[in-house]
Amino acid sequence: MTDPEGQLDALARRLEELASELAAVRELAARAYDDTPALARRLFERRRSPEWQDAYAAGPLVSVRIGTYRGGDLLFDRTLASVLAQSYEHWEAIVVCDGQEPETAARIAALGDPRVRCFQRPRPGPYPEEQRARWHVAGSFPFNEAVGRARGAWIAPLDHDDEWTADHLELLLEQARRTRAEVVYGAFRALVADAGETWFGAWPPRQGDFGFQAAIYHAGLADALYDANAHLLDEPGDWNLARRLLEAGVRWDFVDRVVGTYYVDADAATLDWWRERVASRGAHPDSAASDLPPD
């Protein structure tokens, strides 16, 4: 006689085994695709150079990397305003438009601040059409171009609708110089549409609790670029780059302070995820004491 329940159990076990094998193959393919060992080898070589150590000297130039797509008033009234208000003043800002935006270029020129430069890509993307995949990698191209044009010893990423606390650069740079870390990040307050306030940024770095807008990193890592195909691994571009740096042995450090604000709009693809985080986590303990603007 056949044993239907036993057959079903055996089939379920086999499916679990196949799922595990498939996950292992996917992880192996991702590692081969990332070519992490090559990044690690370059890292070992560069750490030996005098130029690498120069980044930890007093007063290094910090390159603020901003990619924008129709940022409009938010780019100027929120994002660039927070850069201009930094207590650490030795910075340059490279704004790269993801497509032709002559009005943005004209407004940046009108600022009259030579530290802020604007470049325009001939067209946006290309990015995948599917919404989730597009969200994973949108901005990869202007982010990379801005880093390629940077002249500083440190890279400080910022999105075109987020903002920093006034001591963002000073605080993270001081921590990097003190610990000789190559990536330093803090916590970011998140204002979620009509749901309220929460935060991201915790130690150790992990997906969902890290964003590059909360970080600075050594310019010697600049050739580790955003990957516009990260969506094929179902990874957001920020975390894909962070994971590769972690696996290459880059030295990280964390400051448990709110260093900026991230805004989640009502039409964001991740709105439900953020609503759940508001409900489960609430606001960061440091949020009330920070110099961030009121809600």
mmCIF file of C-alpha atoms in Angstrom:
data_model
loop_
_atom_site.group_PDB
_atom_site.id
_atom_site.type_symbol
_atom_site.label_atom_id
_atom_site.label_comp_id
_atom_site.label_asym_id
_atom_site.label_seq_id
_atom_site.Cartn_x
_atom_site.Cartn_y
_atom_site.Cartn_z
ATOM 1 C CA MET A 1 0.000 0.000 0.000
ATOM 2 C CA THR A 2 1.110 3.526 -0.688
ATOM 3 C CA ASP A 3 1.574 6.018 2.087
ATOM 4 C CA PRO A 4 0.230 9.379 0.792
ATOM 5 C CA GLU A 5 1.247 11.263 3.937
ATOM 6 C CA GLY A 6 4.748 9.813 3.825
ATOM 7 C CA GLN A 7 5.071 10.706 0.159
ATOM 8 C CA LEU A 8 3.950 14.250 0.840
ATOM 9 C CA ASP A 9 6.433 14.570 3.699
ATOM 10 C CA ALA A 10 9.238 13.279 1.483
ATOM 11 C CA LEU A 11 8.234 15.710 -1.267
ATOM 12 C CA ALA A 12 8.168 18.603 1.210
ATOM 13 C CA ARG A 13 11.650 17.685 2.454
ATOM 14 C CA ARG A 14 12.955 17.489 -1.084
ATOM 15 C CA LEU A 15 11.466 20.881 -1.930
ATOM 16 C CA GLU A 16 13.184 22.356 1.134
ATOM 17 C CA GLU A 17 16.475 20.807 0.027
ATOM 18 C CA LEU A 18 16.076 22.210 -3.482
ATOM 19 C CA ALA A 19 15.233 25.645 -2.094
ATOM 20 C CA SER A 20 18.350 25.534 0.065
ATOM 21 C CA GLU A 21 20.490 24.430 -2.875
ATOM 22 C CA LEU A 22 19.026 27.164 -5.072
ATOM 23 C CA ALA A 23 19.754 29.785 -2.388
ATOM 24 C CA ALA A 24 23.351 28.567 -2.161
ATOM 25 C CA VAL A 25 23.768 28.715 -5.947
ATOM 26 C CA ARG A 26 22.326 32.225 -5.973
ATOM 27 C CA GLU A 27 24.707 33.353 -3.233
ATOM 28 C CA LEU A 28 27.659 31.842 -5.098
ATOM 29 C CA ALA A 29 26.592 33.525 -8.348
ATOM 30 C CA ALA A 30 26.279 36.861 -6.559
ATOM 31 C CA ARG A 31 29.786 36.560 -5.134
ATOM 32 C CA ALA A 32 31.235 35.685 -8.533
ATOM 33 C CA TYR A 33 29.371 38.567 -10.130
ATOM 34 C CA ASP A 34 30.514 41.023 -7.434
ATOM 35 C CA ASP A 35 34.174 39.994 -7.858
ATOM 36 C CA THR A 36 34.714 40.880 -4.198
ATOM 37 C CA PRO A 37 38.235 39.340 -4.025
ATOM 38 C CA ALA A 38 39.463 41.869 -6.601
ATOM 39 C CA LEU A 39 38.103 44.722 -4.491
ATOM 40 C CA ALA A 40 39.803 43.256 -1.420
ATOM 41 C CA ARG A 41 43.147 43.020 -3.245
ATOM 42 C CA ARG A 42 42.919 46.660 -4.364
ATOM 43 C CA LEU A 43 42.082 47.645 -0.797
ATOM 44 C CA PHE A 44 45.181 45.921 0.612
ATOM 45 C CA GLU A 45 47.391 47.680 -1.938
ATOM 46 C CA ARG A 46 45.918 51.141 -1.457
ATOM 47 C CA ARG A 47 46.139 51.089 2.323
ATOM 48 C CA ARG A 48 49.932 50.984 1.953
ATOM 49 C CA SER A 49 50.058 54.257 0.001
ATOM 50 C CA PRO A 50 50.770 57.678 1.572
ATOM 51 C CA GLU A 51 47.733 59.069 -0.292
ATOM 52 C CA TRP A 52 45.460 56.711 1.618
ATOM 53 C CA GLN A 53 46.678 58.055 4.954
ATOM 54 C CA ASP A 54 46.385 61.670 3.790
ATOM 55 C CA ALA A 55 42.601 61.379 4.099
ATOM 56 C CA TYR A 56 43.021 61.224 7.889
ATOM 57 C CA ALA A 57 45.010 64.451 8.116
ATOM 58 C CA ALA A 58 43.396 67.618 9.432
ATOM 59 C CA GLY A 59 40.891 69.425 7.210
ATOM 60 C CA PRO A 60 40.468 67.088 4.222
ATOM 61 C CA LEU A 61 38.189 68.049 1.356
ATOM 62 C CA VAL A 62 34.854 66.194 1.497
ATOM 63 C CA SER A 63 32.938 65.643 -1.760
ATOM 64 C CA VAL A 64 29.169 65.720 -1.309
ATOM 65 C CA ARG A 65 27.618 63.438 -3.911
ATOM 66 C CA ILE A 66 24.068 64.371 -4.964
ATOM 67 C CA GLY A 67 22.124 62.709 -7.749
ATOM 68 C CA THR A 68 18.859 64.385 -8.695
ATOM 69 C CA TYR A 69 15.869 63.807 -10.929
ATOM 70 C CA ARG A 70 13.414 66.709 -10.976
ATOM 71 C CA GLY A 71 14.408 67.632 -7.450
ATOM 72 C CA GLY A 72 12.911 71.109 -7.808
ATOM 73 C CA ASP A 73 12.560 73.247 -4.710
ATOM 74 C CA LEU A 74 13.361 70.363 -2.360
ATOM 75 C CA LEU A 75 16.853 70.075 -3.808
ATOM 76 C CA PHE A 76 17.535 73.724 -2.941
ATOM 77 C CA ASP A 77 15.363 74.481 0.087
ATOM 78 C CA ARG A 78 16.056 71.226 1.917
ATOM 79 C CA THR A 79 19.051 69.291 0.620
ATOM 80 C CA LEU A 80 21.504 71.968 -0.521
ATOM 81 C CA ALA A 81 20.422 74.244 2.327
ATOM 82 C CA SER A 82 21.556 71.569 4.783
ATOM 83 C CA VAL A 83 24.891 71.232 2.970
ATOM 84 C CA LEU A 84 25.468 74.986 3.008
ATOM 85 C CA ALA A 85 24.699 75.015 6.740
ATOM 86 C CA GLN A 86 27.419 72.477 7.628
ATOM 87 C CA SER A 87 29.698 73.361 10.529
ATOM 88 C CA TYR A 88 32.537 71.702 8.573
ATOM 89 C CA GLU A 89 33.125 74.040 5.649
ATOM 90 C CA HIS A 90 35.836 72.343 3.560
ATOM 91 C CA TRP A 91 33.542 70.564 1.142
ATOM 92 C CA GLU A 92 32.481 70.558 -2.484
ATOM 93 C CA ALA A 93 29.067 69.468 -3.738
ATOM 94 C CA ILE A 94 28.674 67.674 -7.079
ATOM 95 C CA VAL A 95 25.069 67.648 -8.282
ATOM 96 C CA VAL A 96 24.395 65.358 -11.244
ATOM 97 C CA CYS A 97 21.003 65.587 -12.950
ATOM 98 C CA ASP A 98 19.657 62.279 -14.238
ATOM 99 C CA GLY A 99 18.750 63.818 -17.604
ATOM 100 C CA GLN A 100 18.626 67.349 -18.970
ATOM 101 C CA GLU A 101 17.498 69.887 -16.337
ATOM 102 C CA PRO A 102 18.645 73.355 -17.461
ATOM 103 C CA GLU A 103 16.560 75.066 -14.767
ATOM 104 C CA THR A 104 18.356 73.141 -12.036
ATOM 105 C CA ALA A 105 21.723 74.046 -13.554
ATOM 106 C CA ALA A 106 20.739 77.722 -13.730
ATOM 107 C CA ARG A 107 19.562 77.781 -10.109
ATOM 108 C CA ILE A 108 22.815 76.204 -8.932
ATOM 109 C CA ALA A 109 24.825 78.766 -10.894
ATOM 110 C CA ALA A 110 22.737 81.501 -9.295
ATOM 111 C CA LEU A 111 23.816 80.336 -5.839
ATOM 112 C CA GLY A 112 27.167 81.939 -6.560
ATOM 113 C CA ASP A 113 29.012 79.347 -4.468
ATOM 114 C CA PRO A 114 31.956 77.815 -6.376
ATOM 115 C CA ARG A 115 31.872 74.808 -4.066
ATOM 116 C CA VAL A 116 28.633 73.644 -5.718
ATOM 117 C CA ARG A 117 28.940 72.259 -9.266
ATOM 118 C CA CYS A 118 26.234 70.875 -11.533
ATOM 119 C CA PHE A 119 26.467 68.342 -14.367
ATOM 120 C CA GLN A 120 23.734 66.902 -16.536
ATOM 121 C CA ARG A 121 23.410 63.474 -18.056
ATOM 122 C CA PRO A 122 22.009 63.315 -21.594
ATOM 123 C CA ARG A 123 19.099 61.109 -20.485
ATOM 124 C CA PRO A 124 17.840 59.325 -17.347
ATOM 125 C CA GLY A 125 18.888 55.766 -16.623
ATOM 126 C CA PRO A 126 18.318 53.376 -18.235
ATOM 127 C CA TYR A 127 16.434 51.655 -15.428
ATOM 128 C CA PRO A 128 14.096 48.637 -15.354
ATOM 129 C CA GLU A 129 10.403 49.267 -15.978
ATOM 130 C CA GLU A 130 9.035 47.178 -13.083
ATOM 131 C CA GLN A 131 8.389 49.438 -10.068
ATOM 132 C CA ARG A 132 10.175 47.460 -7.375
ATOM 133 C CA ALA A 133 13.202 46.775 -9.566
ATOM 134 C CA ARG A 134 13.362 50.444 -10.548
ATOM 135 C CA TRP A 135 13.199 51.525 -6.901
ATOM 136 C CA HIS A 136 16.144 49.246 -6.126
ATOM 137 C CA VAL A 137 18.510 50.977 -8.560
ATOM 138 C CA ALA A 138 17.096 54.425 -9.444
ATOM 139 C CA GLY A 139 19.841 57.047 -9.252
ATOM 140 C CA SER A 140 22.733 54.625 -9.813
ATOM 141 C CA PHE A 141 24.061 56.473 -12.866
ATOM 142 C CA PRO A 142 24.136 60.045 -11.480
ATOM 143 C CA PHE A 143 25.498 58.731 -8.177
ATOM 144 C CA ASN A 144 28.401 57.081 -9.976
ATOM 145 C CA GLU A 145 29.088 60.075 -12.200
ATOM 146 C CA ALA A 146 29.173 62.407 -9.196
ATOM 147 C CA VAL A 147 31.708 60.147 -7.477
ATOM 148 C CA GLY A 148 33.756 60.047 -10.676
ATOM 149 C CA ARG A 149 33.938 63.853 -10.682
ATOM 150 C CA ALA A 150 34.748 64.146 -6.958
ATOM 151 C CA ARG A 151 38.066 65.682 -5.916
ATOM 152 C CA GLY A 152 37.837 65.114 -2.176
ATOM 153 C CA ALA A 153 39.481 62.645 0.166
ATOM 154 C CA TRP A 154 36.043 61.585 1.427
ATOM 155 C CA ILE A 155 32.704 60.976 -0.286
ATOM 156 C CA ALA A 156 29.512 62.075 1.477
ATOM 157 C CA PRO A 157 26.378 60.829 -0.345
ATOM 158 C CA LEU A 158 23.091 62.691 -0.096
ATOM 159 C CA ASP A 159 19.769 62.243 -1.915
ATOM 160 C CA HIS A 160 18.032 65.225 -3.471
ATOM 161 C CA ASP A 161 15.111 65.269 -1.004
ATOM 162 C CA ASP A 162 16.867 64.434 2.282
ATOM 163 C CA GLU A 163 18.822 66.655 4.658
ATOM 164 C CA TRP A 164 21.644 66.552 7.184
ATOM 165 C CA THR A 165 22.051 67.920 10.674
ATOM 166 C CA ALA A 166 24.456 70.867 10.764
ATOM 167 C CA ASP A 167 27.224 68.732 12.307
ATOM 168 C CA HIS A 168 26.832 65.748 9.955
ATOM 169 C CA LEU A 169 30.183 66.083 8.191
ATOM 170 C CA GLU A 170 32.075 67.288 11.258
ATOM 171 C CA LEU A 171 30.846 64.426 13.435
ATOM 172 C CA LEU A 172 31.430 61.599 10.946
ATOM 173 C CA LEU A 173 34.797 62.935 9.801
ATOM 174 C CA GLU A 174 35.995 63.279 13.383
ATOM 175 C CA GLN A 175 35.035 59.650 14.044
ATOM 176 C CA ALA A 176 36.812 58.474 10.892
ATOM 177 C CA ARG A 177 40.004 60.311 11.827
ATOM 178 C CA ARG A 178 39.891 58.980 15.386
ATOM 179 C CA THR A 179 39.282 55.307 14.496
ATOM 180 C CA ARG A 180 40.839 55.139 10.992
ATOM 181 C CA ALA A 181 37.564 53.681 9.734
ATOM 182 C CA GLU A 182 36.938 53.796 5.973
ATOM 183 C CA VAL A 183 33.142 54.036 6.220
ATOM 184 C CA VAL A 184 31.468 55.872 9.103
ATOM 185 C CA TYR A 185 27.720 56.275 9.434
ATOM 186 C CA GLY A 186 25.080 57.406 11.890
ATOM 187 C CA ALA A 187 21.341 57.119 12.404
ATOM 188 C CA PHE A 188 18.783 58.876 10.229
ATOM 189 C CA ARG A 189 15.395 60.090 11.324
ATOM 190 C CA ALA A 190 12.603 59.015 8.932
ATOM 191 C CA LEU A 191 9.414 61.055 8.548
ATOM 192 C CA VAL A 192 6.821 58.736 7.042
ATOM 193 C CA ALA A 193 3.989 60.473 5.160
ATOM 194 C CA ASP A 194 0.990 60.474 7.531
ATOM 195 C CA ALA A 195 2.305 57.630 9.724
ATOM 196 C CA GLY A 196 4.726 59.522 11.935
ATOM 197 C CA GLU A 197 8.423 59.255 12.776
ATOM 198 C CA THR A 198 10.918 56.410 12.998
ATOM 199 C CA TRP A 199 14.604 55.861 12.174
ATOM 200 C CA PHE A 200 17.213 53.669 10.577
ATOM 201 C CA GLY A 201 20.883 53.172 11.346
ATOM 202 C CA ALA A 202 22.226 50.583 13.790
ATOM 203 C CA TRP A 203 25.342 48.551 14.448
ATOM 204 C CA PRO A 204 26.368 46.300 12.795
ATOM 205 C CA PRO A 205 25.303 47.503 9.327
ATOM 206 C CA ARG A 206 22.506 45.435 7.849
ATOM 207 C CA GLN A 207 19.867 45.775 5.170
ATOM 208 C CA GLY A 208 17.058 48.028 6.366
ATOM 209 C CA ASP A 209 19.305 49.731 8.943
ATOM 210 C CA PHE A 210 21.851 51.459 6.746
ATOM 211 C CA GLY A 211 21.765 54.158 4.085
ATOM 212 C CA PHE A 212 24.680 55.935 2.441
ATOM 213 C CA GLN A 213 23.062 59.339 3.003
ATOM 214 C CA ALA A 214 23.908 58.732 6.679
ATOM 215 C CA ALA A 215 27.575 57.989 5.897
ATOM 216 C CA ILE A 216 30.909 59.198 4.621
ATOM 217 C CA TYR A 217 33.438 56.891 2.998
ATOM 218 C CA HIS A 218 37.091 57.043 1.968
ATOM 219 C CA ALA A 219 37.540 58.259 -1.615
ATOM 220 C CA GLY A 220 39.974 55.396 -2.154
ATOM 221 C CA LEU A 221 36.859 53.203 -2.368
ATOM 222 C CA ALA A 222 35.353 55.322 -5.149
ATOM 223 C CA ASP A 223 35.786 52.660 -7.826
ATOM 224 C CA ALA A 224 33.322 50.452 -5.932
ATOM 225 C CA LEU A 225 30.323 51.795 -7.836
ATOM 226 C CA TYR A 226 26.579 51.467 -7.634
ATOM 227 C CA ASP A 227 25.387 48.525 -9.704
ATOM 228 C CA ALA A 228 22.356 49.258 -11.891
ATOM 229 C CA ASN A 229 21.746 45.490 -12.047
ATOM 230 C CA ALA A 230 21.470 45.060 -8.260
ATOM 231 C CA HIS A 231 17.732 44.508 -8.697
ATOM 232 C CA LEU A 232 18.535 41.108 -10.252
ATOM 233 C CA LEU A 233 19.770 40.089 -6.784
ATOM 234 C CA ASP A 234 16.671 41.689 -5.234
ATOM 235 C CA GLU A 235 18.953 44.125 -3.403
ATOM 236 C CA PRO A 236 18.557 47.903 -3.079
ATOM 237 C CA GLY A 237 21.514 49.690 -4.651
ATOM 238 C CA ASP A 238 22.659 51.180 -1.329
ATOM 239 C CA TRP A 239 22.779 47.819 0.408
ATOM 240 C CA ASN A 240 24.322 46.068 -2.607
ATOM 241 C CA LEU A 241 27.267 48.475 -2.476
ATOM 242 C CA ALA A 242 27.488 48.314 1.312
ATOM 243 C CA ARG A 243 27.491 44.512 1.286
ATOM 244 C CA ARG A 244 30.310 44.399 -1.252
ATOM 245 C CA LEU A 245 32.394 46.787 0.852
ATOM 246 C CA LEU A 246 31.756 44.752 3.978
ATOM 247 C CA GLU A 247 32.710 41.498 2.272
ATOM 248 C CA ALA A 248 35.906 43.065 0.899
ATOM 249 C CA GLY A 249 37.061 43.858 4.428
ATOM 250 C CA VAL A 250 36.485 47.628 4.483
ATOM 251 C CA ARG A 251 36.711 49.047 8.009
ATOM 252 C CA TRP A 252 33.390 50.401 9.294
ATOM 253 C CA ASP A 253 32.386 52.435 12.326
ATOM 254 C CA PHE A 254 29.129 53.828 13.689
ATOM 255 C CA VAL A 255 28.063 56.937 15.620
ATOM 256 C CA ASP A 256 24.812 56.430 17.497
ATOM 257 C CA ARG A 257 23.532 59.896 16.737
ATOM 258 C CA VAL A 258 20.846 61.225 14.429
ATOM 259 C CA VAL A 259 22.744 62.867 11.570
ATOM 260 C CA GLY A 260 19.924 63.665 9.146
ATOM 261 C CA THR A 261 16.334 63.210 8.025
ATOM 262 C CA TYR A 262 14.893 60.893 5.395
ATOM 263 C CA TYR A 263 11.450 61.669 3.975
ATOM 264 C CA VAL A 264 9.024 58.929 2.903
ATOM 265 C CA ASP A 265 6.283 60.317 0.657
ATOM 266 C CA ALA A 266 2.729 58.981 0.457
ATOM 267 C CA ASP A 267 3.406 57.493 -2.997
ATOM 268 C CA ALA A 268 6.643 55.709 -1.994
ATOM 269 C CA ALA A 269 6.903 52.080 -3.074
ATOM 270 C CA THR A 270 8.116 51.198 0.437
ATOM 271 C CA LEU A 271 5.430 53.105 2.357
ATOM 272 C CA ASP A 272 3.869 50.009 3.980
ATOM 273 C CA TRP A 273 7.282 48.825 5.196
ATOM 274 C CA TRP A 274 7.942 52.202 6.756
ATOM 275 C CA ARG A 275 4.498 52.313 8.388
ATOM 276 C CA GLU A 276 5.256 48.992 10.074
ATOM 277 C CA ARG A 277 8.576 50.362 11.292
ATOM 278 C CA VAL A 278 6.884 53.444 12.763
ATOM 279 C CA ALA A 279 4.526 51.150 14.662
ATOM 280 C CA SER A 280 7.237 48.770 15.884
ATOM 281 C CA ARG A 281 10.191 51.096 16.503
ATOM 282 C CA GLY A 282 8.990 54.650 17.000
ATOM 283 C CA ALA A 283 11.377 57.605 17.083
ATOM 284 C CA HIS A 284 15.117 57.485 17.772
ATOM 285 C CA PRO A 285 15.994 58.478 21.375
ATOM 286 C CA ASP A 286 18.322 61.168 20.031
ATOM 287 C CA SER A 287 15.739 62.696 17.709
ATOM 288 C CA ALA A 288 14.257 65.169 20.173
ATOM 289 C CA ALA A 289 17.700 66.472 21.134
ATOM 290 C CA SER A 290 18.979 66.938 17.586
ATOM 291 C CA ASP A 291 19.003 70.184 15.640
ATOM 292 C CA LEU A 292 16.627 68.812 13.028
ATOM 293 C CA PRO A 293 13.696 70.953 11.936
ATOM 294 C CA PRO A 294 10.257 70.340 13.475
ATOM 295 C CA ASP A 295 7.755 68.082 11.719
#
